[in-house]
Amino acid sequence: MNWAYSFSESGELGRELLGGKGLALAEMTRLGFPVPPGFTLTTAACRAYLERGALPEGLWDEVRAQVGRLEEATGKRFGGPGLPLLVSVRSGAPVSMPGMMDTILNLGLTEEGVAELAASTGNERFAWDSYRRLVQMYGEVVLGLDAAGFERALERAKALAGAERDVDLSPADLRELVAQFKGIVAAAGRRFPDDPWRQLEGAVRAVFESWNNPRARTYRRLYEIPDELGTAVNVQAMVFGNLGDDSGTGVGFSRNPATGERGLYGEYLKNAQGEDVVAGVRTPQPLERLRESDPELYAEIADVAERLEAHFREMQDFEFTVERGRLYLLQTRTGKRTPAAAVRIAVEMAGEGRISREEALLRVDANTLPSLLRARIDPEQAPEAVAEGLPASPGAAVGHAVLDAEAAESWAGRGLPVILVRPETTPEDISGMYLARGVLTARGGMTSHAAVVARGMGVPAVVGVAGLSLNLEERTFRLGDREFKEGDVISLDGATGRVFAGEVALSEGGSGEYLHELLEWAEPHRKLGVRANADTPADARRARELGAEGIGLVRTEHMFFDPERIPWVRALILAETEKEEREALDKLFAFQRADFLELLKAMDGLPVTVRLLDPPLHEFLPPLVELERKEAAGTLAPGEAKVLTQVRRLHEANPMLGFRGVRLLLVRPEILRMQTAALLSATRALREAGKDPRPELMIPLVSAAEEVAQALEAVREVFSEFDLTLPVGTMIETPRAALVAGEIAPLVDFFSFGTNDLTQLTFGISRDDAGHFLPRYLDARIFVHDPTEHLDEEAVGRLLEIAVREGRAANPSLKLGLCGEHGGEARSVRLAHRLGLDYVSASPFRVLTARLAAAQATIDSG
Ligand code: PEP
Ligand code: MG
């Protein structure tokens, strides 16, 4: 095994060793695309380097040999004499990590080389500009200096020269700027090496080391990319997009990454180098304009896009440079896209016969589907926009403006929705973007960091807002002619690029024809049933529209929490006489019956699993501290003294482990009776009206068979009063219940796994306040996944497996469902499929996720 392979010999090695970029370069070279020559240092070299803290033996000899081959291929010499060979050095991990790793261009240029370059190209400005970019990038990436110092010097130079754009600086201005850049490096106690081999070595080391920088780590954690992979390094002969107006650089997509529409899409910047586009420093023009200004070039790029896509059978995102009219491809990769575009592309590619329907189904991340129904701003209702930018990532958002990731964390940590407002985003902003409802930037194009990352995350974004300026010292910003301060509420529409002051009303998104079609294809594959968790008729109707085959969980306490009803719940808790208790129960019976009627109507013909009351009673009473404060101040109202006594009596140190679920129902059976009677009464009324209600009754939080037996006895008494019997089941949401499932199963018709409580109780982690340590745990990879989000396969999954096996053995007709939050998360749905459950139940929008993930599970296993 070598450490380094040229693009023309590395094709066989695969992504693991070459990284995504190295593999694509090898493929493109093999297929005869115009790729400048180069070579790849493998991920194995990176791993060896990180292990030893030094370049592995033999690596440098191979690099020298490979550079020798580049010299031969280009007829130039690395470090001169004559026209110097310049190279780019880029990272490329096996999994695409946009913006996370670093790039250095123009490597190999020295003071001497500048003169040679100027002489042989006849373009002195270009030669000095290449050099100043090298010093700047080397300073930032290899020497770790702050970008702001270089940026300030550049701005000053432009101001001094009266130059509006970078390209307006004269050779003399640039030469002076280089001296200043070198001064900045020297002031930090570092030195820019004017020796090409030392430059190359520094760059290679920096790329290897950047694998472990905090931004890369954060990205890997968010996207669950293993830390062990390492990155490859690609060294490639430079071509120049900044040689004049017949040169340029751009980014192309074989389909529109925001909408998915077929056809070439992208951006182009004349007389510039690639980093200008990617970093969003200058705002490029739509590629479409080339159609008129340079139809031949446009046709050539469109042809490349089509051929790349046909070869890779995936939407491609490629970087190119035009050097004096000649097109070169620098890289291609699977293009990031919005969730909506992902669906459209998958459906259309299957329609075109480019991929199969099964592949189309597997290509969409099921977890992103709910975002397709994301809120929009109704153009008819919207107020006047205060500013406008590029519609980078669709969806609308309202939130408090925060000016950096740290502020995003502190505001979002208080439960407030935030919109991240930045001059442009860099990888440092990733954690803030992740927390934000929306992202707004002053600079950058549709392929800037902000745009690409926001689309990938499914966060609405508006970028390149010319009317936005920020004052980071005073924590204020300007939008159009209005002043705002951090914390002010703003709204944005990522579909149109418009930005509004204050809160704008949002309307729900539509699902779209492509999504509908994709889900139609999913149906025949799916073995798991999909129900919804819904407590209101509106939710039930929506869930049904989205394809739910019933309700897997009605949390009846949500009906108790209605402000109109709370006084009656309190009256029930505080009742001293039977008459008082009866009156409260009758009231609550009427409310519940009416609710059940509506829910069952909305789900007519489909199962509706109604769970009896679960939470502890004191949750319906005023908080203890509030009452005690009043008591201390002597302002307790007469009735409140009694309330305080009850609150004290019911107070629990640990309500999650307390007097709730079946425990409460067995101690206060009148509640169980009232709820059961309300459900039966509603059912009967509907049947009499010719409807087909299919209610099921469910008992929460059991841990012993005897609890189920006694609760059932009470339930059956009510059944016989009504002369009506319903299917009855129990939640399996304590570890003990899972372990004694074989004893419980013969008593019931179904189990529904409450994986929220089961996760809490298996880990001993509170559902409500794991925030104190869980983020740190994930950071440090003590846990790889947040178990409240992804069902833990190792332990919780094992409990489920035991309960499934022993439950079915004891009761072969037992139905099995899952109604914790995991029922709407793709990976967990796949686990449910593997465990052989009958259905999962998810919140209404996530029904879409469950439907697609269930189909994917079958295709995967088939
Ligand atoms: C569960 O615990 O998973 C469950 C569905 O019930 P709840 O979230 O209401 O406790
Ligand atoms: Mg529960």
GROMACS .gro file of N, CA, C and O in nm, residues 348-397:
model
  200
  348GLU      N    1  -3.844   1.234  -0.962
  348GLU     CA    2  -3.823   1.257  -1.105
  348GLU      C    3  -3.715   1.165  -1.162
  348GLU      O    4  -3.726   1.118  -1.275
  349MET      N    5  -3.610   1.139  -1.084
  349MET     CA    6  -3.505   1.049  -1.134
  349MET      C    7  -3.561   0.909  -1.156
  349MET      O    8  -3.522   0.840  -1.250
  350ALA      N    9  -3.650   0.867  -1.068
  350ALA     CA   10  -3.713   0.735  -1.087
  350ALA      C   11  -3.801   0.741  -1.212
  350ALA      O   12  -3.801   0.648  -1.293
  351GLY      N   13  -3.871   0.852  -1.230
  351GLY     CA   14  -3.956   0.869  -1.348
  351GLY      C   15  -3.875   0.865  -1.477
  351GLY      O   16  -3.919   0.813  -1.579
  352GLU      N   17  -3.753   0.920  -1.470
  352GLU     CA   18  -3.667   0.922  -1.589
  352GLU      C   19  -3.598   0.788  -1.610
  352GLU      O   20  -3.525   0.770  -1.708
  353GLY      N   21  -3.615   0.698  -1.516
  353GLY     CA   22  -3.551   0.567  -1.528
  353GLY      C   23  -3.404   0.568  -1.488
  353GLY      O   24  -3.331   0.473  -1.510
  354ARG      N   25  -3.361   0.678  -1.428
  354ARG     CA   26  -3.221   0.687  -1.388
  354ARG      C   27  -3.195   0.601  -1.265
  354ARG      O   28  -3.087   0.548  -1.247
  355ILE      N   29  -3.295   0.592  -1.178
  355ILE     CA   30  -3.284   0.506  -1.060
  355ILE      C   31  -3.416   0.429  -1.046
  355ILE      O   32  -3.515   0.465  -1.109
  356SER      N   33  -3.415   0.327  -0.962
  356SER     CA   34  -3.539   0.251  -0.941
  356SER      C   35  -3.625   0.322  -0.836
  356SER      O   36  -3.577   0.409  -0.764
  357ARG      N   37  -3.750   0.283  -0.827
  357ARG     CA   38  -3.837   0.342  -0.724
  357ARG      C   39  -3.786   0.310  -0.584
  357ARG      O   40  -3.797   0.392  -0.494
  358GLU      N   41  -3.733   0.191  -0.568
  358GLU     CA   42  -3.680   0.154  -0.436
  358GLU      C   43  -3.562   0.245  -0.400
  358GLU      O   44  -3.551   0.292  -0.287
  359GLU      N   45  -3.475   0.269  -0.497
  359GLU     CA   46  -3.363   0.360  -0.470
  359GLU      C   47  -3.416   0.499  -0.436
  359GLU      O   48  -3.365   0.565  -0.346
  360ALA      N   49  -3.518   0.541  -0.508
  360ALA     CA   50  -3.577   0.673  -0.482
  360ALA      C   51  -3.625   0.679  -0.337
  360ALA      O   52  -3.600   0.778  -0.266
  361LEU      N   53  -3.689   0.573  -0.292
  361LEU     CA   54  -3.740   0.572  -0.154
  361LEU      C   55  -3.625   0.579  -0.053
  361LEU      O   56  -3.635   0.648   0.048
  362LEU      N   57  -3.515   0.510  -0.084
  362LEU     CA   58  -3.403   0.508   0.010
  362LEU      C   59  -3.325   0.639   0.010
  362LEU      O   60  -3.252   0.668   0.104
  363ARG      N   61  -3.341   0.719  -0.094
  363ARG     CA   62  -3.260   0.841  -0.106
  363ARG      C   63  -3.313   0.957  -0.026
  363ARG      O   64  -3.248   1.061  -0.016
  364VAL      N   65  -3.432   0.944   0.028
  364VAL     CA   66  -3.488   1.057   0.102
  364VAL      C   67  -3.474   1.030   0.252
  364VAL      O   68  -3.505   0.921   0.298
  365ASP      N   69  -3.423   1.128   0.323
  365ASP     CA   70  -3.410   1.115   0.468
  365ASP      C   71  -3.549   1.133   0.529
  365ASP      O   72  -3.604   1.242   0.530
  366ALA      N   73  -3.603   1.022   0.580
  366ALA     CA   74  -3.741   1.026   0.628
  366ALA      C   75  -3.760   1.130   0.738
  366ALA      O   76  -3.868   1.189   0.749
  367ASN      N   77  -3.656   1.156   0.815
  367ASN     CA   78  -3.670   1.252   0.925
  367ASN      C   79  -3.695   1.394   0.876
  367ASN      O   80  -3.737   1.480   0.953
  368THR      N   81  -3.666   1.422   0.750
  368THR     CA   82  -3.683   1.560   0.701
  368THR      C   83  -3.826   1.586   0.650
  368THR      O   84  -3.860   1.700   0.624
  369LEU      N   85  -3.904   1.482   0.633
  369LEU     CA   86  -4.034   1.503   0.569
  369LEU      C   87  -4.126   1.602   0.642
  369LEU      O   88  -4.192   1.682   0.576
  370PRO      N   89  -4.130   1.597   0.776
  370PRO     CA   90  -4.220   1.694   0.841
  370PRO      C   91  -4.186   1.839   0.803
  370PRO      O   92  -4.275   1.923   0.798
  371SER      N   93  -4.060   1.865   0.772
  371SER     CA   94  -4.024   2.003   0.739
  371SER      C   95  -4.085   2.046   0.606
  371SER      O   96  -4.096   2.164   0.577
  372LEU      N   97  -4.128   1.950   0.525
  372LEU     CA   98  -4.193   1.987   0.398
  372LEU      C   99  -4.327   2.053   0.424
  372LEU      O  100  -4.382   2.122   0.339
  373LEU      N  101  -4.378   2.027   0.541
  373LEU     CA  102  -4.508   2.087   0.574
  373LEU      C  103  -4.485   2.214   0.654
  373LEU      O  104  -4.572   2.263   0.722
  374ARG      N  105  -4.360   2.260   0.650
  374ARG     CA  106  -4.321   2.372   0.733
  374ARG      C  107  -4.399   2.498   0.700
  374ARG      O  108  -4.445   2.517   0.588
  375ALA      N  109  -4.403   2.582   0.800
  375ALA     CA  110  -4.480   2.704   0.789
  375ALA      C  111  -4.432   2.790   0.672
  375ALA      O  112  -4.316   2.789   0.635
  376ARG      N  113  -4.524   2.866   0.616
  376ARG     CA  114  -4.492   2.962   0.512
  376ARG      C  115  -4.552   3.096   0.549
  376ARG      O  116  -4.640   3.104   0.634
  377ILE      N  117  -4.504   3.199   0.483
  377ILE     CA  118  -4.567   3.328   0.501
  377ILE      C  119  -4.659   3.348   0.382
  377ILE      O  120  -4.617   3.338   0.267
  378ASP      N  121  -4.785   3.372   0.411
  378ASP     CA  122  -4.882   3.392   0.305
  378ASP      C  123  -4.855   3.528   0.240
  378ASP      O  124  -4.864   3.631   0.306
  379PRO      N  125  -4.820   3.530   0.111
  379PRO     CA  126  -4.784   3.657   0.047
  379PRO      C  127  -4.896   3.760   0.053
  379PRO      O  128  -4.871   3.881   0.058
  380GLU      N  129  -5.019   3.713   0.056
  380GLU     CA  130  -5.133   3.805   0.062
  380GLU      C  131  -5.139   3.878   0.198
  380GLU      O  132  -5.178   3.993   0.206
  381GLN      N  133  -5.099   3.803   0.302
  381GLN     CA  134  -5.114   3.856   0.438
  381GLN      C  135  -4.988   3.931   0.484
  381GLN      O  136  -4.994   4.003   0.584
  382ALA      N  137  -4.877   3.910   0.414
  382ALA     CA  138  -4.750   3.961   0.467
  382ALA      C  139  -4.743   4.112   0.463
  382ALA      O  140  -4.792   4.175   0.369
  383PRO      N  141  -4.683   4.172   0.567
  383PRO     CA  142  -4.663   4.317   0.563
  383PRO      C  143  -4.549   4.349   0.466
  383PRO      O  144  -4.489   4.259   0.406
  384GLU      N  145  -4.518   4.476   0.453
  384GLU     CA  146  -4.408   4.520   0.368
  384GLU      C  147  -4.277   4.465   0.424
  384GLU      O  148  -4.252   4.470   0.544
  385ALA      N  149  -4.193   4.410   0.337
  385ALA     CA  150  -4.064   4.358   0.383
  385ALA      C  151  -3.971   4.476   0.413
  385ALA      O  152  -3.977   4.579   0.346
  386VAL      N  153  -3.884   4.459   0.516
  386VAL     CA  154  -3.787   4.566   0.544
  386VAL      C  155  -3.660   4.545   0.462
  386VAL      O  156  -3.583   4.638   0.444
  387ALA      N  157  -3.637   4.424   0.417
  387ALA     CA  158  -3.518   4.398   0.335
  387ALA      C  159  -3.541   4.270   0.258
  387ALA      O  160  -3.633   4.193   0.288
  388GLU      N  161  -3.455   4.248   0.160
  388GLU     CA  162  -3.470   4.129   0.078
  388GLU      C  163  -3.333   4.072   0.042
  388GLU      O  164  -3.238   4.147   0.020
  389GLY      N  165  -3.324   3.940   0.041
  389GLY     CA  166  -3.199   3.875   0.003
  389GLY      C  167  -3.230   3.755  -0.083
  389GLY      O  168  -3.336   3.747  -0.144
  390LEU      N  169  -3.136   3.659  -0.086
  390LEU     CA  170  -3.156   3.540  -0.168
  390LEU      C  171  -3.232   3.434  -0.090
  390LEU      O  172  -3.205   3.411   0.027
  391PRO      N  173  -3.328   3.368  -0.153
  391PRO     CA  174  -3.407   3.265  -0.086
  391PRO      C  175  -3.327   3.135  -0.077
  391PRO      O  176  -3.339   3.048  -0.161
  392ALA      N  177  -3.246   3.122   0.026
  392ALA     CA  178  -3.147   3.015   0.030
  392ALA      C  179  -3.200   2.882   0.080
  392ALA      O  180  -3.154   2.777   0.038
  393SER      N  181  -3.293   2.886   0.171
  393SER     CA  182  -3.346   2.761   0.227
  393SER      C  183  -3.492   2.786   0.267
  393SER      O  184  -3.519   2.872   0.349
  394PRO      N  185  -3.586   2.716   0.206
  394PRO     CA  186  -3.726   2.751   0.222
  394PRO      C  187  -3.782   2.724   0.361
  394PRO      O  188  -3.723   2.655   0.441
  395GLY      N  189  -3.901   2.781   0.382
  395GLY     CA  190  -3.964   2.775   0.512
  395GLY      C  191  -3.961   2.914   0.573
  395GLY      O  192  -3.874   2.994   0.539
  396ALA      N  193  -4.055   2.941   0.659
  396ALA     CA  194  -4.060   3.073   0.721
  396ALA      C  195  -4.027   3.059   0.869
  396ALA      O  196  -4.043   2.953   0.927
  397ALA      N  197  -3.976   3.167   0.926
  397ALA     CA  198  -3.939   3.160   1.067
  397ALA      C  199  -3.964   3.294   1.135
  397ALA      O  200  -3.953   3.399   1.072
   0.00000   0.00000   0.00000
